[in-house]
Coordinates of C-alpha atoms in Angstrom, one line a residue:
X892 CA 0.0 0.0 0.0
X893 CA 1.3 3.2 -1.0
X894 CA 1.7 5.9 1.8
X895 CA 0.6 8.9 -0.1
X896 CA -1.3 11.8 1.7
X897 CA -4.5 10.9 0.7
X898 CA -4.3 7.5 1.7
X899 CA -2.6 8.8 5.5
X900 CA -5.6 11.0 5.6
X901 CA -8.2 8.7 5.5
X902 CA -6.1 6.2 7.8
X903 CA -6.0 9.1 10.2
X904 CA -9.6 9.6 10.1
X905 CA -11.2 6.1 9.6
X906 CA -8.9 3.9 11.1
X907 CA -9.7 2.8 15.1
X908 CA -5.8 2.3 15.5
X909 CA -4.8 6.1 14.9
X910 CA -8.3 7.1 16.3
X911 CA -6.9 5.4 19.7
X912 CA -3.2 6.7 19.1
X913 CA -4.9 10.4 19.2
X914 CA -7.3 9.6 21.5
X915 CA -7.9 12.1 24.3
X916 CA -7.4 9.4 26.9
X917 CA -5.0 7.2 24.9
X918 CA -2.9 6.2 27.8
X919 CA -6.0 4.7 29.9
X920 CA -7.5 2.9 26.7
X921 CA -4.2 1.3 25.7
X922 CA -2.9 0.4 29.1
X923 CA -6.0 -1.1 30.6
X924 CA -6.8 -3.1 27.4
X925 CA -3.2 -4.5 27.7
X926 CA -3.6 -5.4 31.0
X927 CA -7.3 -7.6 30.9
X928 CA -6.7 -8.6 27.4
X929 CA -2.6 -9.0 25.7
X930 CA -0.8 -9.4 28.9
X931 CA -3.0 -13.0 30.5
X932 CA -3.8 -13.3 27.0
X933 CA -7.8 -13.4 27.3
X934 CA -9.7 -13.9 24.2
X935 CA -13.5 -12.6 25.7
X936 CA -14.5 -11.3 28.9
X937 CA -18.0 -10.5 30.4
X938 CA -19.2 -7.4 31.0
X939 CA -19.4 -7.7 34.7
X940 CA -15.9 -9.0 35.3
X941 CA -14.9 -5.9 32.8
X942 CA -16.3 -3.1 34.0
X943 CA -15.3 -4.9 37.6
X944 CA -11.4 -4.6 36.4
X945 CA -12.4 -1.2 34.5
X946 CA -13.5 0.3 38.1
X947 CA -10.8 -0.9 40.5
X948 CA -7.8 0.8 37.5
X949 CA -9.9 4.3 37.8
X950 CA -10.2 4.1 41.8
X951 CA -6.4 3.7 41.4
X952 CA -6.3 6.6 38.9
X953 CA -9.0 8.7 41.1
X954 CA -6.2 8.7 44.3
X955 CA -3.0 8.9 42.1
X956 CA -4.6 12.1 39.5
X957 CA -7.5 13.3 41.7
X958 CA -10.9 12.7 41.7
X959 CA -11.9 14.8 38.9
X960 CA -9.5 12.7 35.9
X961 CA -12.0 10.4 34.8
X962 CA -15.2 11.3 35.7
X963 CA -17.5 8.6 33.6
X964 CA -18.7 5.3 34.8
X965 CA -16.8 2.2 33.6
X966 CA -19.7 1.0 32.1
X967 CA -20.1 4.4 29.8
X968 CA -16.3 4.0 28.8
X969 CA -16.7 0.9 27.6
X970 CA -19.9 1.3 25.7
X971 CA -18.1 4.8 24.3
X972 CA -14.8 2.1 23.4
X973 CA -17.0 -0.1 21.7
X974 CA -19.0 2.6 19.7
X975 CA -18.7 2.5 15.4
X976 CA -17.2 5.6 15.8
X977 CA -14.9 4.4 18.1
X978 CA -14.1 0.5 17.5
X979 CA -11.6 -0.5 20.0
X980 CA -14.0 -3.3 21.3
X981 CA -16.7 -5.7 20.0
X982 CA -19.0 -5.9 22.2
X983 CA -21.2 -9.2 21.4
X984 CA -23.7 -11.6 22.7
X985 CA -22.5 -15.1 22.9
X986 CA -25.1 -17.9 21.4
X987 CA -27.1 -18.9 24.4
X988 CA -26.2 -16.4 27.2
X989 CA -28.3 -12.5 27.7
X990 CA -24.9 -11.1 29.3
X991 CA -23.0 -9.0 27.0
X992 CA -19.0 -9.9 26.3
X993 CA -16.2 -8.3 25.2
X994 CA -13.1 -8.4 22.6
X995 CA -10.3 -6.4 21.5
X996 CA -10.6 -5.5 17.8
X997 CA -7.8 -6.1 15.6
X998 CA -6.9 -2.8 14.9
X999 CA -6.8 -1.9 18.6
X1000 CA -4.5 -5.6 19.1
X1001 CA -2.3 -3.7 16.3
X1002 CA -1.8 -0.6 18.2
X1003 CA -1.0 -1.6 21.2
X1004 CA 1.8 -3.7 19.2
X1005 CA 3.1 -0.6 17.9
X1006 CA 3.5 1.0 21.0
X1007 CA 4.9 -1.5 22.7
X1008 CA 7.9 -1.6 20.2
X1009 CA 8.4 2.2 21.0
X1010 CA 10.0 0.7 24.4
X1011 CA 13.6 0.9 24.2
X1012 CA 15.4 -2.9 24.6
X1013 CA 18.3 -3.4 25.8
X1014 CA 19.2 -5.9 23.6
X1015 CA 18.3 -6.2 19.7
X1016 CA 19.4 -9.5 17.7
X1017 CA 20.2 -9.0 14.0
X1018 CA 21.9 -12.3 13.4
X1019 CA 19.3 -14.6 14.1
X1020 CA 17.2 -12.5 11.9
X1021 CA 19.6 -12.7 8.7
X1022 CA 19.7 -16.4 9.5
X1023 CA 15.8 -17.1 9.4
X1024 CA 15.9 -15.0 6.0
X1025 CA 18.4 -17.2 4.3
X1026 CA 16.4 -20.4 5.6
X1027 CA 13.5 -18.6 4.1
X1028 CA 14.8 -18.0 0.8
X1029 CA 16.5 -20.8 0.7
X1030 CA 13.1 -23.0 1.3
X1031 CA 11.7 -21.3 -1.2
X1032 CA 14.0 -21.8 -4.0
X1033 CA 14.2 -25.5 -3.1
X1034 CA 10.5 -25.5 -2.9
X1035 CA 9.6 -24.4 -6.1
X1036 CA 12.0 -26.7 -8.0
X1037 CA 11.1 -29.3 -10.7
X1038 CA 13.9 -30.7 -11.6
X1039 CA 14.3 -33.7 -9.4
X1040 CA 18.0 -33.9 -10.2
X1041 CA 18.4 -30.5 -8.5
X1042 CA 16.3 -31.5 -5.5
X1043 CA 18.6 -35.1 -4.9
X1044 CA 21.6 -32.6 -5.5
X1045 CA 20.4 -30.3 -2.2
X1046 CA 19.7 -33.3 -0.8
X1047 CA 23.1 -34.9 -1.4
X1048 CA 24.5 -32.2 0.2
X1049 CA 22.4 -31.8 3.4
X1050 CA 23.5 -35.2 3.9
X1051 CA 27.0 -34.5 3.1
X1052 CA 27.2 -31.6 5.9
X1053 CA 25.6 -33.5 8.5
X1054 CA 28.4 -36.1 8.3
X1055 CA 30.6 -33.9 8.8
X1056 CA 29.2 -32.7 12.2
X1057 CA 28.4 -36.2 13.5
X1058 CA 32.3 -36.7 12.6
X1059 CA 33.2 -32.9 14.3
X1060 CA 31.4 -33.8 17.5
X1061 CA 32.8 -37.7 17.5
X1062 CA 36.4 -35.6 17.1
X1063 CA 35.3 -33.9 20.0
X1064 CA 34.9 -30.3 18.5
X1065 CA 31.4 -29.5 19.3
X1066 CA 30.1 -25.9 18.8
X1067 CA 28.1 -24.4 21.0
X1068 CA 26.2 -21.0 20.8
X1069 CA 27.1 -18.6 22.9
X1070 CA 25.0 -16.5 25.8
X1071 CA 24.8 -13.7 22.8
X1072 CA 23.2 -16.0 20.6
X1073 CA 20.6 -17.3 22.6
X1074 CA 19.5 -14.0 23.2
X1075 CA 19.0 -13.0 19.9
X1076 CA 17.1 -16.4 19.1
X1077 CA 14.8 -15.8 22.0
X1078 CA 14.0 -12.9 21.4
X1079 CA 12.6 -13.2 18.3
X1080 CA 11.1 -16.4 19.3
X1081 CA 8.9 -13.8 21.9
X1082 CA 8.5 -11.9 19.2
X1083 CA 7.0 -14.3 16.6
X1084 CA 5.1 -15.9 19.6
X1085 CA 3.4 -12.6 19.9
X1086 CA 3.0 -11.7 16.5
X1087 CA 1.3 -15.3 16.3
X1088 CA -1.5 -14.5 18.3
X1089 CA -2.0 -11.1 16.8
X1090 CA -2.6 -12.8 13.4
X1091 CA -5.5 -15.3 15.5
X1092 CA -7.4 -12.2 16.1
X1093 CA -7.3 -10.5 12.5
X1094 CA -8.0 -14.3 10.8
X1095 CA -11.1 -14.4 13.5
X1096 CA -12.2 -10.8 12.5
X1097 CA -11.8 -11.6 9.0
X1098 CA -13.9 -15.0 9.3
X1099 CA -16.4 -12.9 11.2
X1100 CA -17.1 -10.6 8.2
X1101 CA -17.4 -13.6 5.9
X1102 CA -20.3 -15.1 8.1
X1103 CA -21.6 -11.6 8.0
X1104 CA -21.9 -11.4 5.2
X1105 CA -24.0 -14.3 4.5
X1106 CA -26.1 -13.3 6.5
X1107 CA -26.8 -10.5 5.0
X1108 CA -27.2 -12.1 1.4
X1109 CA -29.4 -14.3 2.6
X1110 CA -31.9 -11.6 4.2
X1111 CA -31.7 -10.0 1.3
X1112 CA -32.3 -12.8 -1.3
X1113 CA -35.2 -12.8 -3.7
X1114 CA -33.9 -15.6 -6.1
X1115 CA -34.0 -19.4 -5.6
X1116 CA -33.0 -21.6 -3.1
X1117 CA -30.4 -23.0 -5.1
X1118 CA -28.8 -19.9 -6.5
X1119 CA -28.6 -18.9 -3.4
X1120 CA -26.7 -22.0 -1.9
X1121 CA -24.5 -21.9 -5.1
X1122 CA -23.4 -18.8 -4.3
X1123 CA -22.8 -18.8 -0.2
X1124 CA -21.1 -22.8 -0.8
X1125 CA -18.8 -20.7 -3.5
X1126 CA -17.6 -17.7 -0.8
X1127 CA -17.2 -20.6 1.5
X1128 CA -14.7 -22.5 -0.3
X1129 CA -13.5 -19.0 -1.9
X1130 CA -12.4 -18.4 2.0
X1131 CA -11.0 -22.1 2.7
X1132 CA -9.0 -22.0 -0.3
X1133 CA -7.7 -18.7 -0.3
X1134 CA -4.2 -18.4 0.6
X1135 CA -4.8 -17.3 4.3
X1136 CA -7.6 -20.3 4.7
X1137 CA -5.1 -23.1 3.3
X1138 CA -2.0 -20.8 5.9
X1139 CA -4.6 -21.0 8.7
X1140 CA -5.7 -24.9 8.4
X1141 CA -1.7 -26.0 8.1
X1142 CA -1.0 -24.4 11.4
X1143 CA -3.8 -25.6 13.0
X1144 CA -3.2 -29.6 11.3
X1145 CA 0.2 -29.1 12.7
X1146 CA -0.4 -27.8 16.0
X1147 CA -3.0 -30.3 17.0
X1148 CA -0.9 -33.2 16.3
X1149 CA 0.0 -34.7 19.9
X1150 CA 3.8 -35.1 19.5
X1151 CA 4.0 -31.8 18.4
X1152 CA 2.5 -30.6 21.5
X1153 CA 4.8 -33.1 23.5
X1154 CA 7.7 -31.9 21.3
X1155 CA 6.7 -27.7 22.1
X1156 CA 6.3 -28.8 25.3
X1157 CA 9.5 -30.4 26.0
X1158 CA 12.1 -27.3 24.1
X1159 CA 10.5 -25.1 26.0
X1160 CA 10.9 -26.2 29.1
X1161 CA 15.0 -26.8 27.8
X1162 CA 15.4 -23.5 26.2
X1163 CA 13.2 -21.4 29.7
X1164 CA 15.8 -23.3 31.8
X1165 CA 18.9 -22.0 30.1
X1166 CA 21.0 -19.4 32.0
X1167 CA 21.2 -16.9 29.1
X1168 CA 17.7 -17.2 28.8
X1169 CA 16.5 -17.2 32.7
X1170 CA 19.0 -13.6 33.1
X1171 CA 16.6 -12.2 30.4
X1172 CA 13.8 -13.4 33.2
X1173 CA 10.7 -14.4 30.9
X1174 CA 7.2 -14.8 32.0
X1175 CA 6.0 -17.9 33.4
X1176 CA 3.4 -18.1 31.0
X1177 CA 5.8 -18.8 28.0
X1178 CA 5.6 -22.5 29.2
X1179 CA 2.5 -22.6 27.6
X1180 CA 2.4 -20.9 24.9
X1181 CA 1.3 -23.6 22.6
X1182 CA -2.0 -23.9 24.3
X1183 CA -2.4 -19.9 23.8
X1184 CA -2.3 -20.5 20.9
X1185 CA -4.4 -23.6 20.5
X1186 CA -6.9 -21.3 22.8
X1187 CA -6.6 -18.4 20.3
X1188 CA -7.1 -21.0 17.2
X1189 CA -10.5 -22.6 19.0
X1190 CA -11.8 -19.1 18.8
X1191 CA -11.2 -18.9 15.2
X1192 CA -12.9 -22.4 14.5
X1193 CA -16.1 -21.7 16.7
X1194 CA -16.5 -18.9 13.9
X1195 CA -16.0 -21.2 11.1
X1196 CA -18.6 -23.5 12.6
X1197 CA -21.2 -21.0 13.6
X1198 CA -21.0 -20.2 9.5
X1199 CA -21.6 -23.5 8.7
X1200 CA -24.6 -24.3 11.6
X1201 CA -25.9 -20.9 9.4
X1202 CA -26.0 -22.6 6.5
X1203 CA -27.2 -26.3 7.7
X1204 CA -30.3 -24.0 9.9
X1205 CA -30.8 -22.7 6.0
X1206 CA -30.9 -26.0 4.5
X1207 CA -33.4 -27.4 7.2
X1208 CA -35.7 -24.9 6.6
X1209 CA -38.8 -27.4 5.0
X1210 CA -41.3 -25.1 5.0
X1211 CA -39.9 -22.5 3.6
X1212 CA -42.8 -22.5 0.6
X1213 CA -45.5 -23.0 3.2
X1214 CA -44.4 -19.9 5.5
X1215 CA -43.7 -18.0 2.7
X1216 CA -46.1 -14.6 3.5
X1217 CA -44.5 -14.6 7.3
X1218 CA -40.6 -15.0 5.5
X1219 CA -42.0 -11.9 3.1
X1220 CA -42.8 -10.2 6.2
X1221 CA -39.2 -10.9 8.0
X1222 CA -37.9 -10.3 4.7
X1223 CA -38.8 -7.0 4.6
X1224 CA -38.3 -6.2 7.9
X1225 CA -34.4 -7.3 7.7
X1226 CA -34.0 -5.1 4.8
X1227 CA -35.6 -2.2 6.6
X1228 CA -33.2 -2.5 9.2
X1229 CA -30.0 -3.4 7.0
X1230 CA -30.7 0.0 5.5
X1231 CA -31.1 1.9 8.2
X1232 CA -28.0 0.2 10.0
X1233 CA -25.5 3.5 9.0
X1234 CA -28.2 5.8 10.6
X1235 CA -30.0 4.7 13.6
X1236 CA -33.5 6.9 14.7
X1237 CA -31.6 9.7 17.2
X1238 CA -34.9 9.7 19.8
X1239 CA -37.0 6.5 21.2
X1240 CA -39.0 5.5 18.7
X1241 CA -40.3 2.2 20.6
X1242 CA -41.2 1.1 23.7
X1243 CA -41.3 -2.6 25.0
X1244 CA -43.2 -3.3 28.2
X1245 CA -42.6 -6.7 27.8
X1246 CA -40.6 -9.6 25.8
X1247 CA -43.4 -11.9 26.3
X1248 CA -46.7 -12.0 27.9
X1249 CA -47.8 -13.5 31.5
X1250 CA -50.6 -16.1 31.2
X1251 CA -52.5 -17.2 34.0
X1252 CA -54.8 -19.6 34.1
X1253 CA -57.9 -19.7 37.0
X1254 CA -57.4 -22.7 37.4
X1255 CA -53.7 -22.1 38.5
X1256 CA -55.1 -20.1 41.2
X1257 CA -54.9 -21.3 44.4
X1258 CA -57.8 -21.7 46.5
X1259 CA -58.3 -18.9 49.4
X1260 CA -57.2 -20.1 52.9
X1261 CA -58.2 -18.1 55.9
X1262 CA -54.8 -16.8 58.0
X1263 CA -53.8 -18.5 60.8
X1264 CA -54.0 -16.2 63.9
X1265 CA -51.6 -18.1 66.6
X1266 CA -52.3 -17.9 70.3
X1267 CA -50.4 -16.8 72.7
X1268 CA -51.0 -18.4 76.1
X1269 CA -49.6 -16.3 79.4
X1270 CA -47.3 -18.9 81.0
X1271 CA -44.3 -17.7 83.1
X1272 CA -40.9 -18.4 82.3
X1273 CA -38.7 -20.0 84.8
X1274 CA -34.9 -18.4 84.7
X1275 CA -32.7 -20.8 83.6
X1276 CA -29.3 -21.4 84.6
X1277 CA -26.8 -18.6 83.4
X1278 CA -23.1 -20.5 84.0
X1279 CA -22.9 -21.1 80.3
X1280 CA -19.8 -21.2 77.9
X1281 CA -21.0 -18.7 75.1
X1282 CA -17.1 -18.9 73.0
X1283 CA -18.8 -20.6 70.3
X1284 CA -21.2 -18.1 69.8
X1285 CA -17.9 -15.6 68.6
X1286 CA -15.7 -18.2 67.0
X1287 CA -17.4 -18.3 63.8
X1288 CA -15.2 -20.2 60.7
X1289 CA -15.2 -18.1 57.7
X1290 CA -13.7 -19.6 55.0
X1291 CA -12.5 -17.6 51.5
X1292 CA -13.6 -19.4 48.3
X1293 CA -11.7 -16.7 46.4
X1294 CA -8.6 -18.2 48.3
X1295 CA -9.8 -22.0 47.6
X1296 CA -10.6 -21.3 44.0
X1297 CA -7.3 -19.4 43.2
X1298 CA -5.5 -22.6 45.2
X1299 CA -7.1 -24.7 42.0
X1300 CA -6.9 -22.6 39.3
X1301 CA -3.0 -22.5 40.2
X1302 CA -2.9 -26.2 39.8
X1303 CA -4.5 -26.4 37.0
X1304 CA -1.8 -23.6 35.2
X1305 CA 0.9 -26.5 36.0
X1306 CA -1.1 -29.4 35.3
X1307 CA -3.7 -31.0 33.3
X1308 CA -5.6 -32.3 35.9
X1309 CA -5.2 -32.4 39.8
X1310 CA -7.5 -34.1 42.9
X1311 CA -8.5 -32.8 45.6
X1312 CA -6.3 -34.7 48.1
X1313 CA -3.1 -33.4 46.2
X1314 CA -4.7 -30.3 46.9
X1315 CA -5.3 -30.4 50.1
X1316 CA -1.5 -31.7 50.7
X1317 CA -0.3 -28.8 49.0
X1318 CA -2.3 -26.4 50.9
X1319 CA -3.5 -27.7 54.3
X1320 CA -7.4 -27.5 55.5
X1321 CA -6.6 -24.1 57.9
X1322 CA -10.4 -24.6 58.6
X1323 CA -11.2 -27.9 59.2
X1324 CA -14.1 -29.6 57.7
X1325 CA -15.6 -25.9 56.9
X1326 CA -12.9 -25.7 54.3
X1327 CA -13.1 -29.2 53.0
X1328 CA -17.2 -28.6 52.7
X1329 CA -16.2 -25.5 50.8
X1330 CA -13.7 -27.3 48.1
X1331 CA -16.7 -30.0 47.7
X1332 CA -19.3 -26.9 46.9
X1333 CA -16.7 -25.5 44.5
X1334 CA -16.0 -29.0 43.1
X1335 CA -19.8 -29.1 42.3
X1336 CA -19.6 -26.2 40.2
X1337 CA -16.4 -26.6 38.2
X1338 CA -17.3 -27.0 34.7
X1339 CA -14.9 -30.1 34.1
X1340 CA -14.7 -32.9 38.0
X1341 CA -14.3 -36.6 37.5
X1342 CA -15.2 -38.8 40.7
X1343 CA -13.4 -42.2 40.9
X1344 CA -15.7 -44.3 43.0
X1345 CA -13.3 -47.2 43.2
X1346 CA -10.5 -45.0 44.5
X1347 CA -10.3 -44.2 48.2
X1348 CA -8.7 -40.6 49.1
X1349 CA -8.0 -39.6 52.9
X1350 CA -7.8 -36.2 53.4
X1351 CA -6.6 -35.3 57.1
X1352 CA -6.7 -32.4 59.3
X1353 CA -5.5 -31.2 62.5
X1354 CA -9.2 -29.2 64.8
X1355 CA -8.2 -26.5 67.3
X1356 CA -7.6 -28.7 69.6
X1357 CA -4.2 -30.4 68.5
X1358 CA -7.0 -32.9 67.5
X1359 CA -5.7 -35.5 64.1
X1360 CA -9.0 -35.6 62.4
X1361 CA -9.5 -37.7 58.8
X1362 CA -12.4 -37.7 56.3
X1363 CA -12.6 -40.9 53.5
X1364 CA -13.9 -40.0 50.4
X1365 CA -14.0 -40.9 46.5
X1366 CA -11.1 -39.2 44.4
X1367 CA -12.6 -36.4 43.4
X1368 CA -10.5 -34.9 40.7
X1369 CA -10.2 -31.2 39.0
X1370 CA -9.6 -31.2 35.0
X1371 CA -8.3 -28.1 33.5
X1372 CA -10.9 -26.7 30.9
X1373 CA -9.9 -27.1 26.7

């Protein structure tokens, strides 16, 4: 693209990534977004949880700039950040839930990019970067070549340089790279890593206006059935085999293979343990990177499959023919509304009591029933005795299922799975059987428990009282969520 003024200006003016660069409160946009959403990585959000995150930054703002620096609601930024005329955030309904979420637009994922490379570093590679250039090149010149007695050649003398450094290192001459090197290769292994999931958000957004799309065409068709399907099965595959659907399904074929997620796995843990790369002190959450992305990538295919249940809710449709004055009906009224989608009505212009409307039957009623008047009879009340030990009225157990809760979703960062016995011998019951109750309760509402009936956990405890207590249960056990 050619970076002439006309084409800046309308960047400047149209784009959400320069609308948030000149922003008037740039610095709160960019750094809380990159806190919620880059930095743990989080594909969606709910609305409570983020304008719960989006209150606690501006309390810290109120006492650090005064009261009077921000003075909107958290949930009015975020409906202004997710405005057209904004576009920093999608805000969205997920299929089957009446709680608004939240996601970063790509644009806004590309900003925040750019300014985090304005950050000086105190280190920049350059030769692992000429290196990857000449592998590329080089792959592609091989690639491309027909001639099978140039491909044997290469080949041939692959071979012919790997003997040679099985016969260095049997000599005894092994090279090693130095604490310089494996900077520079980490480096811009963080960097690819992060460019990586940049790209899942873009391929997602880009998928999204596909399905769009055909949506649209069909609200707005008048012609045949079949037309129709010829034409939405055609964008379909025009998206699978276009050069970024056939990039997108290689990476994801690759990456769900399960010894190349033993293989990540396993270099990573090497490479984090280096001491070149532990002094350049990386984040924790590089060990699992792979799963990012895989995270990032299952994002990507629920929008590929909500296209195609689109399509299959299309095809299903058997009385089409039948219904066809109430589809004229909807038919018009989506095409009223796709037309006035670029300029909404400024006032109310409708007014809903009610989604639906309250039926009663009488016979539902219940029949009346006089109220019961109780009676009171005078009798005297003999006083008791009062040398009573009232201590357990104060010592009340309160137990923090934030605390419990963060205790397993730790675990379940390291591990695949963990049971509640390794839990508890990891972090001992401070409470007693209170606290054990509590981890069952939470076990009932995690989204992914197993119970083996056949295995026998004991789970001990030491009461107030110096007291060895010890509960038998079935292995209950905690399974981190796909």
């Amino acid at each position: 693209m050619a970076l002439d003024y006309t084409t800046l200006d309308l960047l400047r003016q149209n784009h959400p990534a320069w609308r948030l660069l000149r922003a008037q409160h740039a610095p709160l946009v960019a750094s809380f977004l990159h806190r919620v959403f880059i930095a743990p990585n989080v594909r969606t959000l709910p609305q409570a949880d983020l304008v719960e995150a989006l209150e606690d930054e501006l309390f810290a703002l109120h006492r650090q700039l005064g009261e009077n620096t921000f003075p909107g609601s958290p949930q009015g930024y975020l409906n202004d950040w997710s405005e057209n005329d904004k576009g920093w955030l999608r805000k969205f309904y997920p299929q089957g839930e009446d709680e608004p979420h939240y996601d970063l637009t790509p644009a806004t994922e590309k900003a925040l990019a750019w300014l985090e490379s304005l950050s000086e570093r105190s280190f920049v590679g350059t030769e692992s970067r000429l290196l990857t250039l000449f592998e590329l090149l080089h792959q592609m010149s091989t690639g491309s070549q027909t001639d099978p007695e140039v491909r044997i050649a290469e080949l041939e003398h692959k071979r012919e340089e790997i003997d040679a450094e099985i016969a260095r290192i049997r000599a005894g001459d092994i090279s090693m790279l130095d604490d310089t090197a494996l900077k520079d290769r980490f480096q811009q292994f963080l960097q690819l890593a992060r460019d990586l999931l940049t790209d899942f958000r873009e391929v997602e957004h880009n998928f999204r206006s596909l399905d769009r799309q055909v949506r649209e065409r069909i609200a707005l068709w008048e012609g045949s059935k079949g037309e129709l399907l010829e034409e939405i099965m055609g964008r379909r595959d025009a998206i699978a085999d276009s050069d970024q659907g056939r990039s997108f399904k290689a990476f994801w074929d690759f990456l769900m293979s399960q010894s190349r997620q033993e293989e990540l796995t396993t270099l990573l843990e090497e490479v984090l343990d280096l001491p070149a790369v532990m002094d350049m002190r990386p984040e924790p959450r590089l060990k699992r990177v792979h799963y990012d992305w895989l995270e990032a990538g299952e994002h990507t295919q629920r929008t590929v499959a909500r296209l195609s249940g689109q399509l299959r809710k299309f095809l299903d449709d058997k009385a089409w023919l039948e219904n066809r004055r109430i589809m004229d009906i909807l038919h018009g009224i989506e095409s009223k509304a796709l037309a006035l989608r670029e300029t909404p009505p400024s006032a109310v212009f409708m007014e809903l009591d009610a989604s639906s409307v309250s039926i009663e039957l009488p016979l539902e009623r219940p029949l009346y029933h006089p109220p019961f008047k109780p009676v009171i009879e005078s009798v005297a009340i003999d006083e008791g005795d009062a040398d009573i030990d009232t201590t357990s009225l104060y010592t009340q157990v309160i137990v923090d299922r934030a605390e419990l809760l963060q205790n397993i979703r730790k675990a379940l960062q390291e591990q695949q799975q963990v049971s509640l016995g390794e839990l508890v011998a990891c972090h001992p019951l401070h409470h007693g059987l209170a606290e054990l109750l509590t981890y069952l309760q939470l076990a009932g509402e995690w989204p992914g428990i197993a119970v083996d009936e056949k295995i026998e956990e004991r789970i001990a405890w030491e009461s107030g009282e110096h007291t060895k207590r010890e509960a038998k249960l079935p292995r209950i056990i905690f399974v981190r969520n796909a």
